[in-house]
Short mmCIF file of C-alpha atoms in Angstrom, two decimals:
data_model
loop_
_atom_site.label_atom_id
_atom_site.label_comp_id
_atom_site.label_asym_id
_atom_site.label_seq_id
_atom_site.Cartn_x
_atom_site.Cartn_y
_atom_site.Cartn_z
CA MET A 1 -1.04 -33.79 6.04
CA MET A 2 0.88 -30.52 6.43
CA GLN A 3 4.30 -31.26 7.58
CA SER A 4 5.98 -27.81 7.71
CA ARG A 5 5.43 -25.65 10.61
CA ALA A 6 6.00 -22.47 8.35
CA GLU A 7 3.42 -23.76 5.88
CA TRP A 8 0.56 -24.07 8.55
CA MET A 9 1.68 -20.93 10.19
CA GLY A 10 1.59 -19.02 6.83
CA LEU A 11 -1.97 -20.63 6.07
CA LEU A 12 -3.31 -19.46 9.51
CA ALA A 13 -1.98 -15.88 8.91
CA ARG A 14 -3.49 -15.57 5.61
CA SER A 15 -6.73 -17.09 6.03
CA ASN A 16 -9.44 -14.57 7.27
CA PRO A 17 -10.45 -14.59 10.76
CA PRO A 18 -14.11 -15.69 10.62
CA MET A 19 -12.97 -18.72 8.63
CA VAL A 20 -10.32 -19.59 11.27
CA ALA A 21 -12.87 -18.99 14.07
CA GLN A 22 -15.30 -21.31 12.15
CA ALA A 23 -12.73 -24.08 11.59
CA TRP A 24 -11.45 -23.74 15.10
CA GLU A 25 -14.88 -24.18 16.57
CA SER A 26 -15.62 -27.31 14.41
CA LEU A 27 -12.49 -28.73 16.27
CA GLY A 28 -14.35 -28.74 19.48
CA LEU A 29 -11.18 -28.88 21.48
CA SER A 30 -10.30 -26.21 24.35
CA PRO A 31 -6.99 -27.21 25.85
CA PRO A 32 -5.97 -25.44 28.67
CA PHE A 33 -2.99 -22.86 28.12
CA LYS A 34 -1.12 -20.20 29.62
CA TRP A 35 0.10 -17.02 27.87
CA LEU A 36 3.79 -16.66 27.16
CA ARG A 37 3.04 -13.50 25.15
CA ALA A 38 -0.55 -12.32 25.38
CA PRO A 39 -1.96 -11.18 22.04
CA GLU A 40 -0.17 -7.85 20.93
CA LEU A 41 -0.99 -5.55 18.13
CA GLY A 42 1.88 -4.22 16.18
CA ALA A 43 3.40 -3.34 12.69
CA VAL A 44 5.72 -4.80 10.36
CA MET A 45 7.48 -2.70 7.86
CA VAL A 46 6.86 -4.17 4.40
CA ARG A 47 9.74 -3.93 2.02
CA GLY A 48 9.93 -3.75 -1.85
CA GLN A 49 12.68 -3.87 -4.22
CA ALA A 50 13.61 -0.98 -6.59
CA GLY A 51 12.68 -2.20 -10.15
CA GLY A 52 11.10 -5.22 -8.44
CA SER A 53 14.38 -7.16 -8.28
CA GLY A 54 17.04 -4.47 -7.09
CA LYS A 55 17.84 -3.08 -3.79
CA PRO A 56 15.29 -3.01 -0.95
CA PHE A 57 13.31 -0.15 0.23
CA ASN A 58 10.72 0.37 2.90
CA LEU A 59 7.36 0.45 1.27
CA GLY A 60 4.97 0.99 4.32
CA GLU A 61 3.75 -0.78 7.23
CA MET A 62 1.09 -3.62 7.88
CA THR A 63 -0.80 -4.45 11.03
CA VAL A 64 0.01 -7.58 12.51
CA THR A 65 -1.10 -9.46 15.81
CA ARG A 66 1.15 -11.80 17.52
CA CYS A 67 1.00 -14.14 20.70
CA ALA A 68 2.60 -17.22 22.04
CA LEU A 69 1.34 -19.83 24.52
CA GLN A 70 1.94 -22.99 26.32
CA LEU A 71 -0.40 -25.95 26.55
CA VAL A 72 -0.47 -26.91 30.19
CA ASP A 73 -1.30 -30.42 30.05
CA GLU A 74 1.50 -31.50 27.71
CA GLN A 75 4.87 -32.91 28.45
CA PRO A 76 7.26 -32.03 27.19
CA THR A 77 6.48 -28.46 26.90
CA VAL A 78 4.49 -27.45 23.63
CA VAL A 79 4.52 -23.68 22.70
CA GLY A 80 2.39 -22.30 20.00
CA HIS A 81 3.20 -19.11 18.16
CA ALA A 82 1.20 -16.86 15.95
CA TYR A 83 1.99 -13.78 13.62
CA VAL A 84 -1.23 -12.79 11.76
CA GLN A 85 -2.20 -10.24 9.62
CA GLY A 86 -4.70 -7.49 10.90
CA ARG A 87 -5.87 -6.55 14.58
CA ASN A 88 -7.98 -9.56 15.55
CA LYS A 89 -6.53 -11.22 18.87
CA ALA A 90 -8.87 -14.09 18.74
CA HIS A 91 -7.42 -14.97 15.36
CA ALA A 92 -4.00 -14.83 16.72
CA GLU A 93 -5.12 -16.94 19.88
CA GLN A 94 -6.78 -19.51 17.63
CA ALA A 95 -3.69 -19.83 15.35
CA ALA A 96 -1.39 -20.09 18.18
CA LEU A 97 -3.58 -23.00 19.63
CA VAL A 98 -3.66 -24.78 16.27
CA ASP A 99 0.13 -24.35 16.09
CA ALA A 100 0.63 -25.93 19.42
CA LEU A 101 -1.76 -28.74 18.72
CA MET A 102 -0.09 -29.53 15.55
CA GLN A 103 2.94 -30.53 17.71
CA THR A 104 0.79 -33.05 19.64
CA GLN A 105 -1.11 -36.33 19.25
CA HIS A 106 -3.96 -34.27 17.89
CA ALA A 107 -2.08 -33.17 14.68
CA ASN A 108 -4.19 -35.45 12.37
CA GLN A 109 -7.39 -34.32 13.66
CA VAL A 110 -6.36 -30.56 13.53
CA ASP A 111 -5.06 -30.97 10.20
CA ARG A 112 -8.24 -32.80 8.84
CA MET A 113 -10.54 -30.25 10.75
CA VAL A 114 -8.94 -26.88 10.51
CA LEU A 115 -5.94 -26.62 8.06
CA GLN A 116 -7.44 -28.50 5.27
CA PRO A 117 -10.75 -26.62 5.02
CA LEU A 118 -8.61 -23.37 5.26
CA ALA A 119 -6.37 -24.52 2.53
CA ASN A 120 -9.07 -25.36 0.27
CA ALA A 121 -10.97 -22.12 0.92
CA LEU A 122 -7.73 -20.24 0.21
CA ALA A 123 -7.13 -22.37 -3.05
CA LEU A 124 -10.76 -21.71 -4.20
CA GLN A 125 -10.37 -18.01 -3.74
CA VAL A 126 -7.18 -17.79 -5.70
CA ALA A 127 -8.68 -20.05 -8.45
CA GLU A 128 -11.65 -17.89 -8.69
CA GLN A 129 -9.53 -14.74 -9.05
CA LYS A 130 -7.39 -16.30 -11.71
CA GLU A 131 -10.52 -17.37 -13.49
CA LYS A 132 -11.86 -13.83 -13.53
CA ALA A 133 -8.45 -12.38 -14.56
CA ALA A 134 -8.37 -14.87 -17.35
CA ALA A 135 -11.82 -13.85 -18.68
CA THR A 136 -10.33 -10.32 -19.11
CA LYS A 137 -7.32 -11.45 -21.08
CA VAL A 138 -7.04 -9.23 -24.25
CA ASP A 139 -5.49 -9.55 -27.65
CA PHE A 140 -4.57 -6.35 -29.16
CA PHE A 141 -3.89 -5.96 -32.93
CA THR A 142 -1.93 -3.31 -34.53
CA LEU A 143 -3.30 -2.19 -37.60
CA VAL A 144 -1.45 -0.54 -40.74
CA ARG A 145 -3.14 2.61 -41.66
CA GLY A 146 -1.30 2.91 -44.97
CA GLU A 147 -0.49 6.72 -44.35
CA ASP A 148 3.14 6.15 -44.49
CA GLU A 149 3.25 4.50 -47.95
CA MET B 1 6.85 31.89 17.01
CA TYR B 2 3.43 30.67 18.09
CA VAL B 3 2.01 31.80 21.30
CA ALA B 4 -0.49 29.55 22.69
CA VAL B 5 -4.08 30.54 23.46
CA LYS B 6 -6.44 29.47 26.29
CA GLY B 7 -10.18 29.04 26.62
CA GLY B 8 -13.04 28.23 24.23
CA GLU B 9 -13.52 24.57 25.48
CA LYS B 10 -17.22 24.81 25.72
CA ALA B 11 -17.38 26.04 22.08
CA ILE B 12 -15.07 23.40 21.11
CA ASP B 13 -16.89 20.65 22.61
CA GLN B 14 -20.08 21.67 20.97
CA ALA B 15 -18.29 22.21 17.61
CA HIS B 16 -17.12 18.55 17.88
CA ALA B 17 -20.63 17.39 19.02
CA TRP B 18 -22.12 19.06 15.88
CA LEU B 19 -19.45 17.38 13.66
CA ALA B 20 -20.46 14.00 15.03
CA GLU B 21 -24.02 15.06 14.00
CA VAL B 22 -23.27 16.16 10.51
CA ARG B 23 -21.22 13.07 10.16
CA ARG B 24 -24.11 10.98 10.77
CA GLY B 25 -26.17 12.88 8.28
CA ASP B 26 -29.84 12.53 7.69
CA GLN B 27 -31.19 10.04 10.45
CA ASN B 28 -33.70 8.71 7.85
CA THR B 29 -31.11 7.32 5.75
CA ALA B 30 -29.23 3.99 6.90
CA VAL B 31 -25.88 4.56 8.87
CA LEU B 32 -22.78 3.70 6.82
CA ASP B 33 -21.12 0.60 8.01
CA THR B 34 -17.40 0.61 7.72
CA ALA B 35 -17.68 -2.88 5.92
CA GLN B 36 -19.60 -0.97 3.10
CA ILE B 37 -16.90 1.38 2.82
CA ARG B 38 -14.11 -1.20 2.71
CA ASP B 39 -15.83 -3.31 0.25
CA GLN B 40 -17.59 -0.62 -1.95
CA LEU B 41 -15.29 2.37 -1.74
CA THR B 42 -12.31 0.21 -2.08
CA LEU B 43 -10.15 2.65 -4.05
CA ALA B 44 -10.71 5.26 -1.57
CA CYS B 45 -9.46 2.72 1.36
CA ASN B 46 -6.54 1.85 -1.04
CA ARG B 47 -5.35 5.40 -1.27
CA VAL B 48 -5.58 5.93 2.47
CA MET B 49 -3.54 2.89 2.91
CA ALA B 50 -1.01 4.01 0.40
CA GLU B 51 -0.61 7.53 1.65
CA GLY B 52 -1.31 6.49 5.39
CA SER B 53 1.65 4.04 4.74
CA LEU B 54 -0.31 1.44 6.84
CA TYR B 55 -1.85 -1.66 5.28
CA ASP B 56 -5.25 -2.36 6.93
CA PRO B 57 -8.57 -2.10 4.86
CA ASP B 58 -10.51 -1.97 8.09
CA LEU B 59 -8.91 0.83 9.49
CA ALA B 60 -8.76 2.77 6.18
CA ALA B 61 -12.46 2.29 6.06
CA LEU B 62 -12.92 3.51 9.85
CA ALA B 63 -10.70 6.50 9.01
CA ILE B 64 -12.86 7.46 5.97
CA LYS B 65 -16.00 7.15 7.87
CA GLN B 66 -14.54 9.31 10.79
CA ALA B 67 -13.11 11.84 8.41
CA ARG B 68 -16.41 12.18 6.52
CA GLY B 69 -14.87 11.13 3.36
CA ASP B 70 -12.08 13.63 3.56
CA LEU B 71 -9.24 11.36 2.43
CA VAL B 72 -6.37 13.57 3.40
CA GLU B 73 -7.94 13.80 6.98
CA ALA B 74 -8.44 10.09 6.89
CA ILE B 75 -4.70 9.53 6.10
CA PHE B 76 -3.86 11.85 8.97
CA LEU B 77 -5.75 9.57 11.20
CA ILE B 78 -3.87 6.55 9.88
CA ARG B 79 -0.67 8.21 10.21
CA ALA B 80 -1.48 9.21 14.05
CA TYR B 81 -2.43 5.53 14.58
CA ARG B 82 0.61 3.79 13.25
CA THR B 83 2.85 5.72 15.59
CA THR B 84 1.12 4.10 18.51
CA LEU B 85 2.17 0.43 16.95
CA PRO B 86 5.28 -1.37 18.06
CA ARG B 87 7.39 -2.49 15.10
CA PHE B 88 7.79 -6.07 15.23
CA GLY B 89 10.33 -6.05 12.38
CA ALA B 90 10.61 -5.87 8.57
CA SER B 91 9.42 -8.12 6.10
CA ALA B 92 11.56 -9.69 3.35
CA PRO B 93 11.35 -7.88 0.19
CA ILE B 94 7.92 -8.90 -1.47
CA ASP B 95 8.36 -10.98 -4.69
CA THR B 96 6.17 -9.09 -7.12
CA GLY B 97 7.23 -11.65 -9.68
CA ALA B 98 5.20 -14.24 -7.87
CA MET B 99 2.10 -11.93 -7.75
CA THR B 100 -1.41 -13.52 -8.34
CA CYS B 101 -2.42 -10.69 -10.77
CA ILE B 102 -5.83 -9.46 -11.08
CA ARG B 103 -4.53 -6.92 -13.72
CA ARG B 104 -1.34 -7.10 -15.71
CA ILE B 105 -0.98 -4.82 -18.88
CA SER B 106 2.06 -3.81 -21.00
CA ALA B 107 1.86 -0.69 -23.37
CA THR B 108 5.25 -1.87 -25.00
CA PHE B 109 4.61 -5.42 -25.95
CA LYS B 110 1.07 -6.47 -27.14
CA ASP B 111 1.94 -10.22 -26.96
CA ALA B 112 3.64 -10.02 -23.43
CA PRO B 113 4.21 -13.58 -22.32
CA GLY B 114 1.07 -14.81 -20.12
CA GLY B 115 -1.02 -12.35 -21.88
CA GLN B 116 -2.40 -9.02 -21.04
CA LEU B 117 -5.10 -9.11 -18.23
CA LEU B 118 -7.44 -6.07 -18.18
CA GLY B 119 -8.86 -6.78 -14.75
CA PRO B 120 -11.48 -4.66 -13.00
CA THR B 121 -10.63 -1.56 -14.84
CA PHE B 122 -12.07 1.91 -15.43
CA ASP B 123 -10.07 1.95 -18.88
CA TYR B 124 -12.23 1.74 -22.03
CA THR B 125 -15.31 2.82 -20.14
CA HIS B 126 -17.27 5.83 -21.45
CA ARG B 127 -17.20 7.63 -18.26
CA LEU B 128 -21.05 8.27 -18.41
CA LEU B 129 -22.88 8.25 -15.33
CA ASP B 130 -24.56 4.99 -14.61
CA PHE B 131 -28.13 5.81 -13.48
CA THR B 132 -28.72 2.17 -12.60
CA LEU B 133 -26.42 2.66 -9.68
CA LEU B 134 -28.58 5.56 -8.50
CA ALA B 135 -31.50 3.27 -8.49
CA ASN B 136 -29.55 0.77 -6.31
CA GLY B 137 -29.08 -1.67 -9.36
CA GLU B 138 -27.26 -4.77 -8.49
CA ALA B 139 -24.19 -5.75 -10.56
CA GLU B 140 -24.02 -9.15 -11.94
CA LEU B 141 -21.24 -11.50 -10.98
CA ALA B 142 -18.44 -11.18 -13.52
CA GLU B 143 -18.09 -14.13 -16.00
CA THR B 144 -15.37 -16.25 -15.65
CA GLU B 145 -13.53 -18.25 -18.27
CA ARG B 146 -12.31 -21.97 -17.27
CA GLN B 147 -8.76 -21.41 -18.33
CA THR B 148 -5.55 -21.64 -16.68
CA LEU B 149 -2.93 -18.81 -16.79
CA ASN B 150 0.68 -19.45 -16.91
CA GLU B 151 1.54 -18.12 -13.53
CA PRO B 152 3.70 -16.62 -12.34
CA LEU B 153 3.73 -14.15 -15.07
CA ALA B 154 7.21 -13.27 -16.47
CA ARG B 155 8.28 -9.72 -15.95
CA VAL B 156 8.18 -7.71 -19.21
CA SER B 157 11.46 -5.95 -18.05
CA ASP B 158 13.20 -9.39 -18.00
CA ILE B 159 12.36 -9.89 -21.69
CA LEU B 160 14.15 -6.47 -22.52
CA GLY B 161 16.77 -7.35 -19.83
CA LYS B 162 18.00 -10.37 -21.73
CA ASP B 163 19.37 -8.46 -24.58
CA ALA B 164 20.86 -5.86 -22.37
CA LEU B 165 18.38 -3.32 -23.93
CA LEU B 166 17.23 -2.32 -20.58
CA GLN B 167 19.69 -1.35 -17.97
CA PRO B 168 20.08 -4.00 -15.24
CA GLU B 169 18.65 -3.05 -11.84
CA PRO B 170 21.59 -2.71 -9.36
CA SER B 171 21.41 -5.33 -6.84
CA GLY B 172 22.42 -5.20 -3.27
CA ASN B 173 21.19 -6.06 0.20
CA GLU B 174 21.96 -3.20 2.33
CA GLU B 175 19.50 -2.03 5.02
CA PRO B 176 17.48 0.56 3.48
CA GLY B 177 16.76 3.95 5.27
CA ASP B 178 13.63 4.55 6.96
CA LEU B 179 12.04 7.96 6.91
CA THR B 180 9.59 7.04 9.66
CA ARG B 181 12.71 6.63 11.75
CA GLN B 182 15.12 9.29 10.60
CA PRO B 183 14.16 12.49 9.23
CA LEU B 184 14.60 12.76 5.49
CA ALA B 185 18.02 14.50 4.68
CA PHE B 186 19.43 15.25 1.41
CA PRO B 187 20.99 13.80 -0.76
CA ALA B 188 18.48 10.96 -0.44
CA ASP B 189 19.36 7.59 -1.89
CA ARG B 190 17.08 5.82 -4.07
CA ALA B 191 15.64 3.64 -1.24
CA LEU B 192 14.54 6.61 0.51
CA ARG B 193 13.19 8.29 -2.56
CA LEU B 194 11.13 5.32 -3.24
CA GLN B 195 9.73 5.18 0.32
CA SER B 196 8.85 8.87 0.15
CA LEU B 197 7.18 8.52 -3.10
CA SER B 198 5.15 5.38 -2.27
CA ARG B 199 3.34 7.40 0.44
CA ALA B 200 3.37 10.74 -1.33
CA ASP B 201 0.16 12.69 -2.23
CA GLU B 202 -1.47 11.28 -5.17
CA GLY B 203 -2.42 14.68 -6.57
CA PHE B 204 1.03 16.11 -6.13
CA ALA B 205 2.73 13.05 -7.59
CA LEU B 206 0.23 12.92 -10.43
CA CYS B 207 0.76 16.60 -11.50
CA LEU B 208 4.55 16.56 -11.11
CA ALA B 209 4.64 13.41 -13.19
CA TYR B 210 2.59 15.18 -15.75
CA SER B 211 4.99 18.15 -15.83
CA THR B 212 7.63 15.79 -16.85
CA GLN B 213 5.43 14.52 -19.78
CA ARG B 214 4.82 18.02 -20.83
CA GLY B 215 8.64 18.77 -21.07
CA TYR B 216 9.78 19.67 -17.65
CA GLY B 217 12.45 17.10 -17.26
CA ARG B 218 11.18 14.93 -20.09
CA ASN B 219 12.21 11.35 -20.09
CA HIS B 220 9.83 9.49 -22.62
CA PRO B 221 8.33 6.95 -20.69
CA PHE B 222 6.30 3.67 -21.91
CA ILE B 223 4.64 1.56 -19.30
CA GLY B 224 6.64 -1.53 -19.74
CA GLU B 225 4.28 -3.28 -17.34
CA LEU B 226 1.55 -2.40 -14.74
CA ARG B 227 0.36 -5.14 -12.47
CA VAL B 228 -2.11 -5.30 -9.84
CA GLY B 229 -2.41 -8.13 -7.60
CA HIS B 230 -1.84 -10.15 -4.25
CA VAL B 231 1.57 -10.81 -2.98
CA GLU B 232 2.60 -12.69 0.27
CA VAL B 233 4.43 -11.00 2.95
CA SER B 234 6.98 -13.13 4.86
CA MET B 235 9.05 -12.22 7.63
CA GLU B 236 11.84 -14.02 9.74
CA ILE B 237 10.39 -14.75 13.34
CA PRO B 238 13.55 -14.71 15.62
CA GLU B 239 11.94 -16.61 18.37
CA LEU B 240 11.34 -19.44 15.76
CA GLY B 241 14.44 -19.00 13.71
CA PHE B 242 12.72 -19.26 10.37
CA SER B 243 10.66 -17.31 8.18
CA ILE B 244 6.84 -17.53 7.86
CA VAL B 245 4.19 -15.68 5.67
CA ILE B 246 2.54 -13.29 7.95
CA GLY B 247 -0.13 -12.05 5.50
CA GLU B 248 -1.12 -11.12 1.95
CA ILE B 249 -1.52 -7.71 0.75
CA THR B 250 -2.79 -6.27 -2.74
CA VAL B 251 -0.08 -4.01 -4.50
CA THR B 252 0.28 -2.06 -7.73
CA GLU B 253 3.47 -2.27 -9.48
CA CYS B 254 4.54 -0.03 -12.52
CA GLU B 255 7.76 -0.29 -14.49
CA THR B 256 8.40 2.19 -17.05
CA VAL B 257 10.89 1.81 -19.95
CA ASN B 258 12.51 5.04 -20.85
CA GLN B 259 14.51 6.06 -23.70
CA PHE B 260 18.03 6.83 -23.08
CA VAL B 261 20.35 7.74 -25.97
CA GLY B 262 23.54 6.68 -24.07
CA SER B 263 26.42 8.73 -22.73
CA ARG B 264 30.23 8.55 -22.78
CA LYS B 265 30.11 5.99 -20.01
CA GLN B 266 27.12 3.74 -21.31
CA PRO B 267 25.63 2.63 -24.64
CA ALA B 268 22.32 3.34 -25.86
CA GLN B 269 19.81 1.45 -23.82
CA PHE B 270 16.32 1.82 -22.15
CA THR B 271 16.32 2.76 -18.51
CA ARG B 272 13.75 2.19 -15.74
CA GLY B 273 11.42 4.00 -13.53
CA TYR B 274 9.70 2.07 -10.80
CA GLY B 275 6.50 2.64 -8.79
CA LEU B 276 5.13 0.38 -6.05
CA THR B 277 2.03 1.17 -3.81
CA PHE B 278 -0.34 -0.42 -1.50
CA GLY B 279 -3.66 -1.47 -2.96
CA HIS B 280 -5.08 -0.88 -6.43
CA THR B 281 -3.60 2.47 -6.76
CA GLU B 282 -2.40 2.62 -10.50
CA ARG B 283 -2.43 6.27 -11.15
CA LYS B 284 -0.29 6.82 -8.17
CA ALA B 285 2.02 3.91 -9.18
CA ILE B 286 2.49 5.25 -12.79
CA ALA B 287 3.11 8.75 -11.35
CA MET B 288 5.62 7.25 -8.81
CA ALA B 289 7.43 5.43 -11.62
CA LEU B 290 7.88 8.62 -13.60
CA LEU B 291 9.03 10.81 -10.52
CA ASP B 292 11.58 7.92 -9.60
CA ARG B 293 12.93 8.11 -13.38
CA ALA B 294 13.05 11.78 -13.35
CA LEU B 295 15.06 12.03 -10.06
CA ARG B 296 17.61 9.43 -11.51
CA TRP B 297 19.01 11.97 -13.84
CA GLU B 298 22.27 12.34 -11.90
CA GLU B 299 23.12 8.65 -11.76
CA LEU B 300 22.40 8.28 -15.30
CA GLY B 301 24.53 11.23 -16.32
CA GLU B 302 21.66 13.43 -17.87
CA ASP B 303 21.52 17.26 -17.75
CA ASP B 304 19.88 19.02 -14.84
CA THR B 305 17.41 20.99 -16.86
CA GLY B 306 16.10 22.55 -13.71
CA ALA B 307 12.94 21.13 -14.03
CA PRO B 308 11.06 20.70 -10.64
CA ALA B 309 10.74 16.88 -11.08
CA GLN B 310 14.33 16.58 -10.96
CA ASP B 311 14.91 18.31 -7.87
CA ALA B 312 14.90 15.70 -5.07
CA GLU B 313 14.73 18.29 -2.27
CA PHE B 314 11.73 20.01 -3.91
CA VAL B 315 9.84 16.93 -4.80
CA LEU B 316 10.32 14.80 -1.44
CA SER B 317 9.98 17.94 0.86
CA HIS B 318 6.75 18.72 -0.57
CA ALA B 319 5.19 15.26 -1.40
CA ASP B 320 3.76 14.50 1.91
CA ASN B 321 0.33 15.75 2.38
CA ILE B 322 0.38 15.29 6.11
CA GLN B 323 3.35 17.49 6.42
CA ALA B 324 1.79 20.15 3.87
CA THR B 325 -1.60 20.14 5.43
CA GLY B 326 -0.20 20.41 8.98
CA PHE B 327 1.86 23.40 8.21
CA LEU B 328 -0.84 24.73 5.83
CA GLU B 329 -3.86 24.40 8.07
CA HIS B 330 -2.11 25.49 11.27
CA ILE B 331 -2.30 29.12 10.00
CA LYS B 332 -5.91 29.02 10.53
CA LEU B 333 -5.33 28.60 14.31
CA PRO B 334 -5.27 31.40 16.50
CA HIS B 335 -2.26 33.72 15.79
CA TYR B 336 -3.31 36.81 17.68
CA VAL B 337 -0.04 37.47 19.45
CA ASP B 338 2.14 36.93 16.43
CA PHE B 339 -0.32 39.38 14.40
CA GLN B 340 -0.40 41.85 17.25
CA SER B 341 3.10 42.44 17.18
CA GLU B 342 3.05 42.79 13.13
CA LEU B 343 0.26 45.30 13.64
CA GLU B 344 2.35 47.21 16.03
CA LEU B 345 5.26 47.18 13.78
CA VAL B 346 3.11 48.36 10.76
CA ARG B 347 1.63 51.15 12.94
CA ARG B 348 5.05 52.26 14.16
CA LEU B 349 6.47 52.39 10.55
CA ARG B 350 3.50 54.29 9.35
CA ALA B 351 3.74 56.79 12.22
CA GLU B 352 7.54 57.31 11.63
CA ALA B 353 6.95 57.87 7.90
CA GLU B 354 4.28 60.58 8.78
CA GLN B 355 6.61 62.49 11.00
#
């Protein structure tokens, strides 16, 4: 089971919205909640580093949607946060609900029904990209042309 | 001085209605879906994201559709949109060393550790029109090889760096300047130059970089490494007190290795140029690296040969296609009052000359 909050929040942010929606629906939970911060579109300035390892510079922005909510039936208070790439408010809402539920007695179920399928899908996608890249691995040979002899 | 004009509302409305109609094109062909633009004209979307300076493939596709494929117009739409977004913060610097590479080549080391991965490239194609595409031929899925790559792929620059053959990258953690917040001023430090070059017009960057290869500020670049792939973006979330990954973006990174004979201060070693751009935009990333290197002449104690690419004020002030097109295209808008005054002046001068 996913233990770290940063880990599942990151997974929810990187997963594509239709997959998050599908996984969320498969869970079949709809806990009542109230917004602490309704879904909001914004930008994050992405930074790079000169030479890949030197001083930071501002590369450009990316769109991000964030929200925060509180589960009303939980005592003590449970707050779910989301910062997800793109402009999909439903994605942010589902991510925040998952974040909140992971802090409740539903954690095991949410992990099994939502997080694991998303993690598997992402891993599969990465593996496929790596395999495709590996198939284009090239060996170049240098040939002595003999003109300099 | 620009004096405003009034009127023309009806004609303008009708012109825009016609624009919408020609954007749609022949009603007998299927309407273009933005998902098709995003997935099939990916490199156009990548250019719009890089120069629009906003990473969002769906918005880039929408902008291209709305702009009828005019990429500078699409970039303009993206730049206008991004000003409406509140800024949530800045990310930690992306770790391009941990990139999941779809392409990674080196022109300096044929046996670069981890290997050379060609990826989905136009290189080595014959540049012959493929008429099967005209006939809506479907491409087969690319073959994959069941093998694991040694990731993360070591940076080529680290290999040279180990023997001090390559100048080390100055490290530091200062807050970089942001030209979207403060207008560009000169002298511009490297962080500002890199930000400006990353969003610079590809055509301008390409041709100016080419000028350095032809001898105007020559600096003998090799592509030490070019890599394209996916990197995670993480940010410290203040309300949580820890850092999380907020998404994943595709970027192109180019590191050039340039000849440097040494100076009184430094022994002979290779120097670096750096390019980093949103999306798979390798022509632009290479051009950026060449220009970055050309603009470093002063800190490296090189001569100012008077080449355009060495002149930061010239390069950075003219690299932005939105600033350029704004100023250039505004002269087609009504200037009747300005022109009227010039006309009167010329008439008066002529009349005076005749007396």
